[in-house]
Amino acid sequence: MNNKLTLGIFGFGVVGQGLYDIIKTKNLNLAIKKFVIKHPEKKRSLPAELFTTDAKAVLNDPEINTVVELIDDAAAAFDIVAAALKAGKNVVSANKKMIATHLKELVDIQHQHGTSLLYEGAVCGSIPIIRNLEEYYDNELLHSISGIFNGSSNYILSKIFNDNLAYDTALRQAQDLGFAETDPTLDVGGFDAKFKLAIVASHAYGLYIAPENILNIGIDKLSTSDIQFANEKNLKIKLVPTAREINDKDVILYVLPKLVSAENILYNVENEYNGVLVKAAFADEQFFYGKGAGGHPTGSAVLSDIAALRYGYRYEYKKHIDAGSLGYSTDWEITVYLRYDDEKIIEKLEFTSISERYYAQDFKYVIGKISLAKIFENRDAINRNGVFIAEIG
Amino acid sequence: MNNKLTLGIFGFGVVGQGLYDIIKTKNLNLAIKKFVIKHPEKKRSLPAELFTTDAKAVLNDPEINTVVELIDDAAAAFDIVAAALKAGKNVVSANKKMIATHLKELVDIQHQHGTSLLYEGAVCGSIPIIRNLEEYYDNELLHSISGIFNGSSNYILSKIFNDNLAYDTALRQAQDLGFAETDPTLDVGGFDAKFKLAIVASHAYGLYIAPENILNIGIDKLSTSDIQFANEKNLKIKLVPTAREINDKDVILYVLPKLVSAENILYNVENEYNGVLVKAAFADEQFFYGKGAGGHPTGSAVLSDIAALRYGYRYEYKKHIDAGSLGYSTDWEITVYLRYDDEKIIEKLEFTSISERYYAQDFKYVIGKISLAKIFENRDAINRNGVFIAEIG
């Protein structure tokens, strides 16, 4: 079975262009019929008849059997993807926010309409983590999945810890290189990593958890004191999303900065690279490392999905069907470093134990144990200038 | 499609036991009917009726639709696997030597009999490299695949470079831990890594290259002078198999010790871990890291293959069918460090250029460029005490 694919592609940005670059080098059984774009006035490198601004030109064209969705706007992307799946077309998307937010609905639509939605490019660019969770670790007992899922914030942290750049300088450099958006909150605030974590957790544990119920605190409140603290202890700070099965009933999910030592495999993941660490009962520690963003790495993941559609590939969502017994929990203690300005927050957070305290006029911190639920409850009080939290260990 | 599998398993060693441990924890649609063993007198942890010494009890049993081959003897393994495939049974094997040596024949048998042979466990234990080459990188332009494919020799090198152990002490420790065989040549001589490389090259480039045509030189001639040389330059020595597309017609394959710097991702692969580095045109650098050996990691790979057979999975060997245009070459220059005792070898090897020479009474080396073909031609002259070769860069 090698079905000829006729593609309609929404978006012609960096990933769309990357995809086009890849497809033209290959003798694949597929053709791009139409790109749907928003700005017809922009100069394009391809013939004008390939472009349209009308979504219906793709969605209503029976010859187009495969839709590739590569636009930024998550709400518009959902409408396109849902409509395409309902119209009997298979879909490839790289829109992590859209997928994380609507996953259950999208799975239901796939089942109702017998269509397939693939989204490897949405999670850690070229790293084939979804495919491996679906196909290869489908019978494994997965203790945890964690890693570095956001290239922009990792680039900034690398520049801070390896080249002694200030946070603002590193952020500007990341923006100049196209790794970070003009409004970088999605990246440095840990939202992008959280969307990816939600998708990963779904394929690892069969859970649909709405992103708003998952804790994410980013690296944007990092101060020179925090950096000095880490440096003195030969640690680096990384932004780490974590999914962990804490017992045979409960899974925890959170995104927090983390102080990591040289023994941690994430310590050496630098710049725009991503890494995914899978800990499993039998396979033990597996680590996947590669470029997490950029037109070509993401384009290559999107192309792998497109190629798989030629053979009728679909995610089985076996863990959603089989298990059903795992639930989502925030009842779990972690050890954190917390820099703060005002004692009140220490009371609020109800540390269950404190192992270190440091006071100076312009730098106060505690190290102690605290429940995820308490951090989540007080996330607005933590996520402001004057406070920085990072997991330890 | 979820076919019930009834298994006949050849071998009940560390991987067979690991597999049994995994299967019993899971509610899979499969049953183990029989283990074929060589030594009926050994005490077993399972009921006696599960064991037989008669291969025909499995091969001629129509109820057994899946054979798992986990024995050491490559010749006997080939007979079993070929017979099972011809008898209409699907097969999972972890025998790298057998597969590397007979791959073309095994592919032909699969095609003739419509059966499927999977062997993820044969290459780097738990790392899903074959599956990803088959499924995920099937449309990628692969520049190279290299890495650390042999856990025993890597364990020895880690002990030498991190803990200052002598080669013999490190080897004995590896043997005590069960990482190395009593006759360690297969591991430390680079043969095991070469078998894996041949299998990887087949799935990456569609080539069947007989192992005897692939250069392998191991780490067993390493001396304290070589170790000191590496240490002074902050390098480590790793045993690295390499497959590389050098132009659009030719692929080179070789296994050599390599001097790697801290910037190289293989520098931090320590002890019994394996790492596979894939460099691709679009996905860029991808790295897979995990446990390369041991009952559970290999057992988990074997189980993934068994589980995939429930869904009728088979390797497509697409690159063998599609491409056909790539050939195997040894016409390629690499830069090496060569410690030697007798000037004659330098003449023989016909270095095309020499950039460094060092002479002392008990330590002489050159650094220079040399063709793979010349190394292969003179492999016996190199592979003896008094000489050590390692790639640089």
GROMACS .gro file of C-alpha atoms in nm, chain A:
model
  393
    1MET     CA    1   0.000   0.000   0.000
    2ASN     CA    2   0.163   0.323  -0.113
    3ASN     CA    3  -0.112   0.574  -0.175
    4LYS     CA    4  -0.035   0.875  -0.388
    5LEU     CA    5  -0.074   1.185  -0.173
    6THR     CA    6  -0.195   1.517  -0.306
    7LEU     CA    7  -0.116   1.786  -0.051
    8GLY     CA    8  -0.281   2.108   0.050
    9ILE     CA    9  -0.054   2.301   0.284
   10PHE     CA   10  -0.166   2.580   0.518
   11GLY     CA   11   0.118   2.822   0.576
   12PHE     CA   12   0.439   2.898   0.391
   13GLY     CA   13   0.666   3.012   0.673
   14VAL     CA   14   0.997   2.863   0.778
   15VAL     CA   15   0.860   2.509   0.819
   16GLY     CA   16   0.652   2.521   0.500
   17GLN     CA   17   0.953   2.640   0.303
   18GLY     CA   18   1.174   2.375   0.472
   19LEU     CA   19   0.924   2.108   0.379
   20TYR     CA   20   0.913   2.224   0.020
   21ASP     CA   21   1.296   2.216   0.009
   22ILE     CA   22   1.296   1.857   0.130
   23ILE     CA   23   1.017   1.730  -0.093
   24LYS     CA   24   1.174   1.864  -0.410
   25THR     CA   25   1.497   1.669  -0.346
   26LYS     CA   26   1.312   1.340  -0.325
   27ASN     CA   27   1.132   1.116  -0.566
   28LEU     CA   28   0.831   1.059  -0.340
   29ASN     CA   29   0.487   0.954  -0.450
   30LEU     CA   30   0.337   1.290  -0.358
   31ALA     CA   31   0.257   1.631  -0.503
   32ILE     CA   32   0.188   1.971  -0.347
   33LYS     CA   33  -0.123   2.112  -0.511
   34LYS     CA   34  -0.188   2.425  -0.309
   35PHE     CA   35  -0.051   2.648  -0.034
   36VAL     CA   36  -0.309   2.847   0.162
   37ILE     CA   37  -0.154   3.174   0.278
   38LYS     CA   38  -0.269   3.484   0.465
   39HIS     CA   39  -0.074   3.755   0.288
   40PRO     CA   40  -0.108   3.730  -0.092
   41GLU     CA   41   0.088   4.053  -0.136
   42LYS     CA   42   0.412   3.895  -0.008
   43LYS     CA   43   0.664   3.800  -0.275
   44ARG     CA   44   0.693   3.418  -0.299
   45SER     CA   45   0.967   3.203  -0.440
   46LEU     CA   46   0.720   2.968  -0.613
   47PRO     CA   47   0.469   3.013  -0.901
   48ALA     CA   48   0.161   3.221  -0.810
   49GLU     CA   49  -0.091   2.948  -0.904
   50LEU     CA   50   0.038   2.739  -0.612
   51PHE     CA   51  -0.099   2.996  -0.365
   52THR     CA   52  -0.448   3.084  -0.251
   53THR     CA   53  -0.597   3.268   0.045
   54ASP     CA   54  -0.911   3.056   0.039
   55ALA     CA   55  -0.912   2.761   0.281
   56LYS     CA   56  -1.204   2.605   0.090
   57ALA     CA   57  -0.985   2.568  -0.218
   58VAL     CA   58  -0.810   2.296  -0.018
   59LEU     CA   59  -1.083   2.169   0.215
   60ASN     CA   60  -1.337   2.125  -0.066
   61ASP     CA   61  -1.097   1.984  -0.326
   62PRO     CA   62  -1.159   1.608  -0.342
   63GLU     CA   63  -0.827   1.552  -0.515
   64ILE     CA   64  -0.640   1.681  -0.209
   65ASN     CA   65  -0.633   1.383   0.027
   66THR     CA   66  -0.376   1.517   0.272
   67VAL     CA   67  -0.366   1.848   0.459
   68VAL     CA   68  -0.052   1.985   0.619
   69GLU     CA   69  -0.122   2.255   0.876
   70LEU     CA   70   0.173   2.483   0.953
   71ILE     CA   71   0.023   2.810   1.073
   72ASP     CA   72   0.083   2.993   1.402
   73ASP     CA   73  -0.271   3.078   1.509
   74ALA     CA   74  -0.385   2.784   1.724
   75ALA     CA   75  -0.756   2.862   1.704
   76ALA     CA   76  -0.756   2.891   1.325
   77ALA     CA   77  -0.539   2.581   1.304
   78PHE     CA   78  -0.792   2.380   1.503
   79ASP     CA   79  -1.075   2.482   1.270
   80ILE     CA   80  -0.871   2.381   0.966
   81VAL     CA   81  -0.755   2.049   1.110
   82ALA     CA   82  -1.100   1.953   1.240
   83ALA     CA   83  -1.264   2.045   0.908
   84ALA     CA   84  -1.006   1.851   0.707
   85LEU     CA   85  -1.036   1.537   0.923
   86LYS     CA   86  -1.416   1.556   0.897
   87ALA     CA   87  -1.387   1.595   0.520
   88GLY     CA   88  -1.205   1.260   0.503
   89LYS     CA   89  -0.856   1.401   0.463
   90ASN     CA   90  -0.558   1.288   0.666
   91VAL     CA   91  -0.371   1.568   0.839
   92VAL     CA   92  -0.019   1.645   0.953
   93SER     CA   93   0.026   1.933   1.196
   94ALA     CA   94   0.315   2.083   1.391
   95ASN     CA   95   0.100   2.310   1.607
   96LYS     CA   96   0.177   2.204   1.966
   97LYS     CA   97  -0.059   2.452   2.133
   98MET     CA   98  -0.352   2.352   1.917
   99ILE     CA   99  -0.293   1.981   1.964
  100ALA     CA  100  -0.229   2.000   2.339
  101THR     CA  101  -0.545   2.205   2.385
  102HIS     CA  102  -0.779   1.998   2.168
  103LEU     CA  103  -0.630   1.651   2.174
  104LYS     CA  104  -0.928   1.458   2.307
  105GLU     CA  105  -1.161   1.618   2.056
  106LEU     CA  106  -0.917   1.551   1.773
  107VAL     CA  107  -0.887   1.186   1.870
  108ASP     CA  108  -1.266   1.154   1.873
  109ILE     CA  109  -1.294   1.314   1.528
  110GLN     CA  110  -1.030   1.075   1.391
  111HIS     CA  111  -1.224   0.777   1.524
  112GLN     CA  112  -1.556   0.904   1.394
  113HIS     CA  113  -1.428   0.982   1.047
  114GLY     CA  114  -1.163   0.712   1.004
  115THR     CA  115  -0.897   0.970   0.930
  116SER     CA  116  -0.547   1.007   1.069
  117LEU     CA  117  -0.380   1.306   1.237
  118LEU     CA  118  -0.002   1.293   1.285
  119TYR     CA  119   0.202   1.556   1.470
  120GLU     CA  120   0.560   1.445   1.531
  121GLY     CA  121   0.683   1.789   1.426
  122ALA     CA  122   0.489   1.946   1.713
  123VAL     CA  123   0.713   1.789   1.977
  124CYS     CA  124   1.088   1.853   1.980
  125GLY     CA  125   1.137   1.909   1.608
  126SER     CA  126   1.328   1.628   1.449
  127ILE     CA  127   1.328   1.396   1.754
  128PRO     CA  128   1.090   1.106   1.684
  129ILE     CA  129   0.953   1.085   2.036
  130ILE     CA  130   0.581   1.045   1.962
  131ARG     CA  131   0.644   0.771   1.706
  132ASN     CA  132   0.866   0.585   1.951
  133LEU     CA  133   0.620   0.619   2.238
  134GLU     CA  134   0.342   0.491   2.012
  135GLU     CA  135   0.529   0.212   1.840
  136TYR     CA  136   0.828   0.115   2.038
  137TYR     CA  137   0.755   0.178   2.405
  138ASP     CA  138   0.392   0.073   2.379
  139ASN     CA  139   0.445  -0.222   2.614
  140GLU     CA  140   0.695  -0.060   2.844
  141LEU     CA  141   0.637   0.051   3.198
  142LEU     CA  142   0.744   0.414   3.168
  143HIS     CA  143   0.873   0.560   3.493
  144SER     CA  144   0.923   0.910   3.357
  145ILE     CA  145   0.975   1.128   3.054
  146SER     CA  146   1.158   1.455   3.091
  147GLY     CA  147   1.406   1.667   2.905
  148ILE     CA  148   1.464   1.989   2.725
  149PHE     CA  149   1.170   2.057   2.498
  150ASN     CA  150   1.217   2.427   2.416
  151GLY     CA  151   1.511   2.537   2.205
  152SER     CA  152   1.473   2.913   2.258
  153SER     CA  153   1.493   2.907   2.635
  154ASN     CA  154   1.771   2.651   2.623
  155TYR     CA  155   1.967   2.872   2.387
  156ILE     CA  156   1.931   3.162   2.632
  157LEU     CA  157   2.039   2.947   2.928
  158SER     CA  158   2.340   2.817   2.735
  159LYS     CA  159   2.454   3.170   2.657
  160ILE     CA  160   2.411   3.268   3.023
  161PHE     CA  161   2.594   2.969   3.170
  162ASN     CA  162   2.862   2.915   2.906
  163ASP     CA  163   2.931   3.265   2.776
  164ASN     CA  164   2.837   3.472   3.082
  165LEU     CA  165   2.583   3.674   2.886
  166ALA     CA  166   2.316   3.861   3.078
  167TYR     CA  167   1.961   3.727   3.042
  168ASP     CA  168   1.846   4.023   2.831
  169THR     CA  169   2.145   4.006   2.599
  170ALA     CA  170   2.100   3.632   2.551
  171LEU     CA  171   1.728   3.678   2.481
  172ARG     CA  172   1.801   3.946   2.222
  173GLN     CA  173   2.057   3.719   2.057
  174ALA     CA  174   1.805   3.435   2.042
  175GLN     CA  175   1.553   3.673   1.885
  176ASP     CA  176   1.808   3.796   1.631
  177LEU     CA  177   1.879   3.435   1.534
  178GLY     CA  178   1.509   3.363   1.494
  179PHE     CA  179   1.499   3.116   1.784
  180ALA     CA  180   1.266   3.331   1.995
  181GLU     CA  181   0.951   3.523   1.911
  182THR     CA  182   0.916   3.899   1.957
  183ASP     CA  183   0.691   3.814   2.252
  184PRO     CA  184   0.904   3.540   2.404
  185THR     CA  185   0.666   3.446   2.691
  186LEU     CA  186   0.551   3.129   2.518
  187ASP     CA  187   0.910   3.003   2.520
  188VAL     CA  188   1.075   3.148   2.830
  189GLY     CA  189   0.757   3.119   3.038
  190GLY     CA  190   0.749   2.742   2.983
  191PHE     CA  191   0.422   2.735   2.789
  192ASP     CA  192   0.566   2.584   2.474
  193ALA     CA  193   0.739   2.312   2.679
  194LYS     CA  194   0.410   2.250   2.861
  195PHE     CA  195   0.212   2.197   2.541
  196LYS     CA  196   0.471   1.944   2.429
  197LEU     CA  197   0.464   1.778   2.770
  198ALA     CA  198   0.086   1.740   2.752
  199ILE     CA  199   0.116   1.569   2.414
  200VAL     CA  200   0.398   1.343   2.533
  201ALA     CA  201   0.202   1.251   2.847
  202SER     CA  202  -0.093   1.156   2.635
  203HIS     CA  203   0.109   0.908   2.430
  204ALA     CA  204   0.309   0.782   2.729
  205TYR     CA  205   0.030   0.742   2.982
  206GLY     CA  206  -0.300   0.764   2.797
  207LEU     CA  207  -0.400   1.086   2.973
  208TYR     CA  208  -0.568   1.397   2.833
  209ILE     CA  209  -0.470   1.681   3.065
  210ALA     CA  210  -0.572   2.035   2.972
  211PRO     CA  211  -0.262   2.258   2.963
  212GLU     CA  212  -0.419   2.505   3.206
  213ASN     CA  213  -0.413   2.233   3.472
  214ILE     CA  214  -0.039   2.177   3.432
  215LEU     CA  215   0.210   2.385   3.629
  216ASN     CA  216   0.455   2.585   3.421
  217ILE     CA  217   0.705   2.832   3.554
  218GLY     CA  218   0.972   2.962   3.322
  219ILE     CA  219   1.316   3.115   3.328
  220ASP     CA  220   1.221   3.479   3.274
  221LYS     CA  221   1.260   3.577   3.641
  222LEU     CA  222   1.617   3.442   3.659
  223SER     CA  223   1.851   3.692   3.830
  224THR     CA  224   2.228   3.727   3.854
  225SER     CA  225   2.204   3.593   4.211
  226ASP     CA  226   2.046   3.271   4.086
  227ILE     CA  227   2.312   3.237   3.819
  228GLN     CA  228   2.588   3.295   4.074
  229PHE     CA  229   2.430   3.042   4.310
  230ALA     CA  230   2.429   2.779   4.035
  231ASN     CA  231   2.780   2.861   3.913
  232GLU     CA  232   2.931   2.834   4.261
  233LYS     CA  233   2.794   2.483   4.289
  234ASN     CA  234   2.895   2.384   3.934
  235LEU     CA  235   2.532   2.351   3.837
  236LYS     CA  236   2.349   2.477   3.534
  237ILE     CA  237   1.986   2.583   3.519
  238LYS     CA  238   1.773   2.416   3.252
  239LEU     CA  239   1.403   2.445   3.181
  240VAL     CA  240   1.274   2.091   3.233
  241PRO     CA  241   0.928   1.950   3.171
  242THR     CA  242   0.863   1.628   3.364
  243ALA     CA  243   0.603   1.353   3.338
  244ARG     CA  244   0.637   1.086   3.603
  245GLU     CA  245   0.434   0.787   3.714
  246ILE     CA  246   0.460   0.824   4.092
  247ASN     CA  247   0.271   0.503   4.174
  248ASP     CA  248   0.056   0.262   3.977
  249LYS     CA  249  -0.237   0.505   3.978
  250ASP     CA  250  -0.099   0.858   3.945
  251VAL     CA  251   0.101   1.066   3.701
  252ILE     CA  252   0.243   1.410   3.774
  253LEU     CA  253   0.321   1.671   3.509
  254TYR     CA  254   0.503   2.000   3.550
  255VAL     CA  255   0.746   2.241   3.386
  256LEU     CA  256   1.001   2.407   3.613
  257PRO     CA  257   1.354   2.540   3.590
  258LYS     CA  258   1.591   2.278   3.728
  259LEU     CA  259   1.940   2.293   3.877
  260VAL     CA  260   2.131   2.013   3.708
  261SER     CA  261   2.480   1.881   3.776
  262ALA     CA  262   2.736   1.757   3.524
  263GLU     CA  263   2.626   1.396   3.584
  264ASN     CA  264   2.279   1.477   3.446
  265ILE     CA  265   2.255   1.400   3.077
  266LEU     CA  266   2.062   1.725   3.024
  267TYR     CA  267   2.364   1.926   3.145
  268ASN     CA  268   2.527   1.891   2.805
  269VAL     CA  269   2.222   1.971   2.595
  270GLU     CA  270   2.312   2.318   2.474
  271ASN     CA  271   2.179   2.598   2.259
  272GLU     CA  272   1.881   2.521   2.037
  273TYR     CA  273   1.909   2.145   2.086
  274ASN     CA  274   1.639   1.941   2.256
  275GLY     CA  275   1.673   1.619   2.451
  276VAL     CA  276   1.412   1.371   2.568
  277LEU     CA  277   1.499   1.132   2.850
  278VAL     CA  278   1.277   0.826   2.882
  279LYS     CA  279   1.315   0.612   3.194
  280ALA     CA  280   1.153   0.274   3.159
  281ALA     CA  281   1.139  -0.042   3.367
  282PHE     CA  282   1.306  -0.263   3.111
  283ALA     CA  283   1.468  -0.045   2.848
  284ASP     CA  284   1.613   0.157   3.140
  285GLU     CA  285   1.738   0.506   3.043
  286GLN     CA  286   1.685   0.609   2.682
  287PHE     CA  287   1.785   0.950   2.559
  288PHE     CA  288   1.692   1.117   2.232
  289TYR     CA  289   1.880   1.426   2.125
  290GLY     CA  290   1.842   1.650   1.824
  291LYS     CA  291   1.746   1.990   1.690
  292GLY     CA  292   1.425   2.103   1.848
  293ALA     CA  293   1.330   2.377   1.607
  294GLY     CA  294   1.401   2.533   1.272
  295GLY     CA  295   1.258   2.485   0.926
  296HIS     CA  296   1.456   2.179   0.825
  297PRO     CA  297   1.447   1.973   1.146
  298THR     CA  298   1.075   2.036   1.192
  299GLY     CA  299   1.021   1.998   0.818
  300SER     CA  300   1.189   1.657   0.831
  301ALA     CA  301   0.951   1.544   1.107
  302VAL     CA  302   0.653   1.669   0.910
  303LEU     CA  303   0.780   1.485   0.604
  304SER     CA  304   0.821   1.161   0.802
  305ASP     CA  305   0.456   1.196   0.902
  306ILE     CA  306   0.348   1.265   0.545
  307ALA     CA  307   0.547   0.964   0.422
  308ALA     CA  308   0.385   0.746   0.690
  309LEU     CA  309   0.040   0.850   0.565
  310ARG     CA  310   0.123   0.692   0.230
  311TYR     CA  311   0.117   0.363   0.418
  312GLY     CA  312  -0.199   0.442   0.611
  313TYR     CA  313  -0.020   0.502   0.939
  314ARG     CA  314  -0.222   0.629   1.235
  315TYR     CA  315  -0.161   0.670   1.606
  316GLU     CA  316  -0.347   0.393   1.789
  317TYR     CA  317  -0.385   0.577   2.121
  318LYS     CA  318  -0.365   0.228   2.273
  319LYS     CA  319  -0.290   0.355   2.622
  320HIS     CA  320  -0.607   0.563   2.628
  321ILE     CA  321  -0.808   0.255   2.540
  322ASP     CA  322  -0.624  -0.013   2.738
  323ALA     CA  323  -0.534   0.151   3.062
  324GLY     CA  324  -0.780   0.412   3.179
  325SER     CA  325  -0.663   0.345   3.531
  326LEU     CA  326  -0.400   0.620   3.553
  327GLY     CA  327  -0.501   0.958   3.688
  328TYR     CA  328  -0.344   1.301   3.708
  329SER     CA  329  -0.211   1.416   4.043
  330THR     CA  330  -0.036   1.716   4.195
  331ASP     CA  331   0.004   1.545   4.531
  332TRP     CA  332   0.379   1.501   4.520
  333GLU     CA  333   0.672   1.663   4.698
  334ILE     CA  334   0.973   1.801   4.518
  335THR     CA  335   1.285   1.976   4.648
  336VAL     CA  336   1.328   2.332   4.527
  337TYR     CA  337   1.555   2.630   4.547
  338LEU     CA  338   1.344   2.943   4.600
  339ARG     CA  339   1.484   3.295   4.586
  340TYR     CA  340   1.241   3.544   4.733
  341ASP     CA  341   1.205   3.904   4.838
  342ASP     CA  342   0.927   3.885   5.095
  343GLU     CA  343   0.893   3.631   5.378
  344LYS     CA  344   0.520   3.603   5.316
  345ILE     CA  345   0.567   3.375   5.022
  346ILE     CA  346   0.751   3.123   5.238
  347GLU     CA  347   0.451   3.098   5.467
  348LYS     CA  348   0.210   3.073   5.177
  349LEU     CA  349   0.398   2.791   5.012
  350GLU     CA  350   0.393   2.577   5.327
  351PHE     CA  351   0.728   2.406   5.278
  352THR     CA  352   0.709   2.065   5.444
  353SER     CA  353   1.075   2.094   5.536
  354ILE     CA  354   1.354   2.345   5.486
  355SER     CA  355   1.711   2.226   5.468
  356GLU     CA  356   1.893   2.553   5.390
  357ARG     CA  357   1.827   2.919   5.441
  358TYR     CA  358   2.035   3.214   5.327
  359TYR     CA  359   1.977   3.580   5.406
  360ALA     CA  360   2.162   3.882   5.276
  361GLN     CA  361   2.038   4.228   5.207
  362ASP     CA  362   1.972   4.169   4.840
  363PHE     CA  363   1.962   3.789   4.814
  364LYS     CA  364   1.752   3.551   5.019
  365TYR     CA  365   1.677   3.192   4.942
  366VAL     CA  366   1.555   2.870   5.094
  367ILE     CA  367   1.601   2.512   4.985
  368GLY     CA  368   1.329   2.276   5.094
  369LYS     CA  369   1.052   2.036   5.015
  370ILE     CA  370   0.718   2.152   4.889
  371SER     CA  371   0.416   1.995   4.723
  372LEU     CA  372   0.342   2.049   4.356
  373ALA     CA  373  -0.015   2.139   4.453
  374LYS     CA  374   0.112   2.430   4.666
  375ILE     CA  375   0.334   2.559   4.387
  376PHE     CA  376   0.044   2.537   4.142
  377GLU     CA  377  -0.193   2.714   4.384
  378ASN     CA  378   0.057   2.998   4.434
  379ARG     CA  379   0.193   3.012   4.081
  380ASP     CA  380   0.105   3.379   4.033
  381ALA     CA  381   0.278   3.475   4.355
  382ILE     CA  382   0.589   3.288   4.244
  383ASN     CA  383   0.589   3.397   3.882
  384ARG     CA  384   0.690   3.761   3.932
  385ASN     CA  385   1.009   3.964   3.967
  386GLY     CA  386   1.171   3.911   4.304
  387VAL     CA  387   1.106   3.537   4.306
  388PHE     CA  388   1.269   3.248   4.123
  389ILE     CA  389   1.205   2.880   4.174
  390ALA     CA  390   1.404   2.584   4.045
  391GLU     CA  391   1.381   2.215   4.116
  392ILE     CA  392   1.684   2.047   4.267
  393GLY     CA  393   1.802   1.695   4.186
   0.00000   0.00000   0.00000
